[in-house]
XYZ file of C-alpha atoms in Angstrom:
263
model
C 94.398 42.715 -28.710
C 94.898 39.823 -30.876
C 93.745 36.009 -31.666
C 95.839 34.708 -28.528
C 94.251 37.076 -26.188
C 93.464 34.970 -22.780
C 90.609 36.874 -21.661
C 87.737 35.179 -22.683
C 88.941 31.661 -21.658
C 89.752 33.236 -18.333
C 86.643 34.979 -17.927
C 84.483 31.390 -19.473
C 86.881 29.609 -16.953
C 85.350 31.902 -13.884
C 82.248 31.549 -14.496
C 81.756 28.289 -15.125
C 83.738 27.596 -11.671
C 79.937 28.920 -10.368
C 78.274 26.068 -11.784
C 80.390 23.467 -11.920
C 82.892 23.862 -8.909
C 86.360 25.077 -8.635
C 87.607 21.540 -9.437
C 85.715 20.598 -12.018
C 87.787 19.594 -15.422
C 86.255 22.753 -17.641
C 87.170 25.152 -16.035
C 91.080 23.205 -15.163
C 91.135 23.202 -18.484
C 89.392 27.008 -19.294
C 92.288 28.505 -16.831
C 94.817 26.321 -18.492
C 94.165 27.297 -21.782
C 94.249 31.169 -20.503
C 97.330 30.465 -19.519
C 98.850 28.802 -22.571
C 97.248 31.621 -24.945
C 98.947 34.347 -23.343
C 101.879 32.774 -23.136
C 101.585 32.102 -27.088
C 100.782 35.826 -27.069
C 104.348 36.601 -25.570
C 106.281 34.322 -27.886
C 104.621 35.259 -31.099
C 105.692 39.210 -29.914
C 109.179 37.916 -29.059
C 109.827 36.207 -32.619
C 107.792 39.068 -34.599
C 109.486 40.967 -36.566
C 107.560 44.045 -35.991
C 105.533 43.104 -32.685
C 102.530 45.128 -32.151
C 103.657 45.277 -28.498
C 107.605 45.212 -28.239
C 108.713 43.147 -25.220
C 111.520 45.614 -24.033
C 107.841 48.280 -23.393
C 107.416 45.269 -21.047
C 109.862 46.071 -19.320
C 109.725 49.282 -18.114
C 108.653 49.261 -14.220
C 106.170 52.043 -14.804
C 104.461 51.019 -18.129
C 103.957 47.351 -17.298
C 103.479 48.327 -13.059
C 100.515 50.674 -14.372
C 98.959 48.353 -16.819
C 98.644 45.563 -14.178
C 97.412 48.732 -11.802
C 95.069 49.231 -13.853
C 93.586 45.740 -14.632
C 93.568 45.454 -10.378
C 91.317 48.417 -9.768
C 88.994 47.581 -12.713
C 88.974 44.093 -10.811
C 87.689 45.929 -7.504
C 85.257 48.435 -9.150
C 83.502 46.430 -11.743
C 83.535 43.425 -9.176
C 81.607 45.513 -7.171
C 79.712 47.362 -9.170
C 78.010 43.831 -10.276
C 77.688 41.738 -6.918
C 75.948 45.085 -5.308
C 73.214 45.190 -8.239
C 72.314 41.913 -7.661
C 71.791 42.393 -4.246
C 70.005 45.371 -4.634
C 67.725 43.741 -7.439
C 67.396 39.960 -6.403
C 67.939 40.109 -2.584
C 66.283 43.479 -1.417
C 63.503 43.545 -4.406
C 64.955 47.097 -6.210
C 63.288 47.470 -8.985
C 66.240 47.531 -12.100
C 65.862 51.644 -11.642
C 65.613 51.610 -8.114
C 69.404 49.226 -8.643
C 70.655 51.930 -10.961
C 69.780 55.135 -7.991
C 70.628 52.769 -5.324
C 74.346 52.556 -7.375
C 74.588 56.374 -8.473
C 76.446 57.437 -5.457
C 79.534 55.589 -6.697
C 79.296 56.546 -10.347
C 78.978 60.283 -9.370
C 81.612 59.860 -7.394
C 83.757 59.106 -10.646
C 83.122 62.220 -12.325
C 84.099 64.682 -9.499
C 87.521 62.598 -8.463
C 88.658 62.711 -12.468
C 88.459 66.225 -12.650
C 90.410 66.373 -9.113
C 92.668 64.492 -9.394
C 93.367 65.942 -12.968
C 93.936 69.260 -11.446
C 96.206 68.078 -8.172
C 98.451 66.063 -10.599
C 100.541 69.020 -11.637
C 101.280 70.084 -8.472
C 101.702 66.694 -6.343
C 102.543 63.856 -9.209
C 101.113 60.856 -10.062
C 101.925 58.679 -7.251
C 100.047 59.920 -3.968
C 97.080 60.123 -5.870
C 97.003 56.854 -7.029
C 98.411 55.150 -3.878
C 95.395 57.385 -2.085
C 93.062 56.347 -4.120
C 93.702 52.308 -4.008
C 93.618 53.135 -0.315
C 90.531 54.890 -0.011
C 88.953 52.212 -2.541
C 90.089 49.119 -0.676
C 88.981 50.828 2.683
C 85.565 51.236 1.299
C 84.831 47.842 -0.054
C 86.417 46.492 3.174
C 83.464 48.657 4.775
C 81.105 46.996 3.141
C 82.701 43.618 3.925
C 82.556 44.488 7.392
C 79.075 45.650 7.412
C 77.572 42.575 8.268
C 75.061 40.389 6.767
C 72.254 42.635 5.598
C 73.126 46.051 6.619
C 70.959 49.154 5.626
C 71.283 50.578 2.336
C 72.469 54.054 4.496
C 75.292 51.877 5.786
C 76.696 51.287 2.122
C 76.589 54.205 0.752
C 79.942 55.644 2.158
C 81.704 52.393 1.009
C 80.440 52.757 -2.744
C 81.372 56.536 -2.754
C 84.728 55.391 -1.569
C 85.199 52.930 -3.889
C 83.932 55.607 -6.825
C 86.096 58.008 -5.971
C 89.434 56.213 -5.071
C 89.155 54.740 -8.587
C 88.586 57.612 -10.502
C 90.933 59.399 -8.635
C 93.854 56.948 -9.300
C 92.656 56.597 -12.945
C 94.534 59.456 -14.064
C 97.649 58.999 -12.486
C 97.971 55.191 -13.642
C 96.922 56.426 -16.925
C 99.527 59.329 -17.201
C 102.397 56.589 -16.224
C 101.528 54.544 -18.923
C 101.791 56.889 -21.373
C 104.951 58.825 -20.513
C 106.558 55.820 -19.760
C 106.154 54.506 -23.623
C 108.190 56.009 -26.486
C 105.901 57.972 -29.000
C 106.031 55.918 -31.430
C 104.543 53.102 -29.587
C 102.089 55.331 -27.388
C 99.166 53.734 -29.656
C 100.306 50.293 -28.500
C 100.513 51.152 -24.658
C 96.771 53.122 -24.928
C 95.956 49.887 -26.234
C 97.948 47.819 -23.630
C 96.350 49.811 -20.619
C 92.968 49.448 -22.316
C 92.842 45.579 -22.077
C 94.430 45.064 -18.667
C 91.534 46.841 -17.362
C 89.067 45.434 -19.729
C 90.183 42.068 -18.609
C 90.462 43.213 -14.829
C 86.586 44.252 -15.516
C 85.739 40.801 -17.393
C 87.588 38.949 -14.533
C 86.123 40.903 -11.620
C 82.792 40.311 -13.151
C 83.462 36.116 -13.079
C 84.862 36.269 -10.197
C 82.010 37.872 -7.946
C 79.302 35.576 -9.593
C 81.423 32.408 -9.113
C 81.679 33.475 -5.349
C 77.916 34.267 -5.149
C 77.088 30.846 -6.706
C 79.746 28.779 -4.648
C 79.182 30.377 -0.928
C 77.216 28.660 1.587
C 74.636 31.489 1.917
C 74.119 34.772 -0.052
C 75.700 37.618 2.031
C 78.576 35.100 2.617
C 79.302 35.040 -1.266
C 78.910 38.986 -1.149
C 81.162 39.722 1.990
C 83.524 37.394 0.503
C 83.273 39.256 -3.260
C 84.184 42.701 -1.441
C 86.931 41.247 0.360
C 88.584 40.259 -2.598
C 88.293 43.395 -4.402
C 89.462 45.114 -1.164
C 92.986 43.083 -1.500
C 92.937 43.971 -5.722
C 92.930 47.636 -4.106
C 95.623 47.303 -1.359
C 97.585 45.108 -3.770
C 97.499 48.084 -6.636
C 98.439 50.764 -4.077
C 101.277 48.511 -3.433
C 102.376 48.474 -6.913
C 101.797 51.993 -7.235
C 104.376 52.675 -4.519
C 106.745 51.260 -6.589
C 105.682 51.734 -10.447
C 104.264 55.578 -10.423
C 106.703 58.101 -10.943
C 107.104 60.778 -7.809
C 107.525 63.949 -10.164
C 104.453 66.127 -10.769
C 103.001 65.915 -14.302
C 104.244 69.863 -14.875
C 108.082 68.509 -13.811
C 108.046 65.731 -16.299
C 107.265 67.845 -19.481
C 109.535 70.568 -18.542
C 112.199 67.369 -18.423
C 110.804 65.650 -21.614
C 110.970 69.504 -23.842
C 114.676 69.788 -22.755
C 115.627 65.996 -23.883
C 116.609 64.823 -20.133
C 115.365 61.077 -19.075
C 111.615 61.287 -17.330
């Protein structure tokens, strides 16, 4: 969003922790520096006089709970989306359009839960979609976690539609929350907000796997492991959905919005 935005030192900072070890002083220093440029970030908006990103949006439970929702679910998906191509490719021999068939269950998955969960939204809110589909996400890479060392390709393809769908099908609902939850004069500013928590959630899940691919003490290890932790992103996002999402249906919250009440 701006010149003090963390991401890539986080993301340089992950993987480089691949090559060079956890430990090692670069990337110490890579995460440190992450650290110290978002915190720059959040002092420079506190002493602005017109911030680009107000602090007291911050604070609302929703907008901030469904940013960080969505940077945790871009985490899982993209995590996986990259660790399972380069098994496919490097490990099992796919050839790079073999990788891209062999990963089309999960990104057709996407376009069927958007337009489902866009429809059930009116009627049931924001919230049990979005806690169901961190669920169903988390319960899919766990699957594939649990699958053993080399399992048949048959054997993962219920754990990458799960994954597909869950986050598709929460997408809307965290996406909704952000946005009603910001004043419309700042709903350019939380679009943007929700944008680069998940960019960085994709940037970070991407690190993340390789690191744990390069560091494990055998292939499948790194990979079980990389599924694992995007299983916990998942459960820890349907968490924060529990608490963040607003219950009322999307139809309740307009009807409350035209008539000037509080949503």
């Amino acid at each position: 969003m701006n010149r003090w935005s963390s991401r890539p030192l986080l993301t340089a900072a992950l993987n480089e922790a691949g090559r060079r070890g956890w430990s090692d002083p670069a990337v110490l220093a890579g995460a440190a520096l992450a650290a110290l440029a978002a915190a720059g970030f959040a002092v420079r908006e506190r002493l602005a006089r017109s911030p680009a990103l107000p602090p007291s949006l911050l604070r609302s439970r929703a907008l901030g709970g469904g940013a960080v929702i969505g940077l945790l679910f871009n985490f899982g998906f993209y995590g996986m989306v990259f660790t399972a191509s380069l098994e496919f490719q490097h490990q099992r021999g796919f050839s790079a359009l073999g990788t891209g068939l062999a990963l089309f269950p999960a990104v057709a998955m996407t376009m069927f839960a958007s337009v489902l969960s866009g429809r059930l939204a009116r009627r049931t809110g924001d919230r049990p979609l979005v806690v169901s589909g961190m669920l169903l996400a988390a319960l899919g890479l766990a699957g594939w976690a649990a699958a053993g060392p080399d399992p048949a390709y048959p054997l993962l393809v219920a754990p990458m539609m799960a994954a597909g769908f869950g986050t598709s099908f929460a997408l809307t609902g965290a996406t909704a929350t952000v946005m009603g939850a910001a004043p419309e004069a700042y709903s350019g500013a939380a679009s943007a907000l929700f944008n680069t928590t998940r960019q960085i959630g994709s940037a970070t899940g991407v690190a993340l796997g390789g690191s744990l691919l390069a560091t494990a003490a055998d292939y499948g290890t790194g990979l079980r492991t990389s599924m694992a932790v995007g299983a916990l992103a998942y459960l820890a996002a349907a968490g924060l959905a529990r608490l963040c999402v607003p219950t009322l249906p999307t139809r309740a919250r307009e009807e409350q919005a035209s008539q000037g009440r509080p949503r």
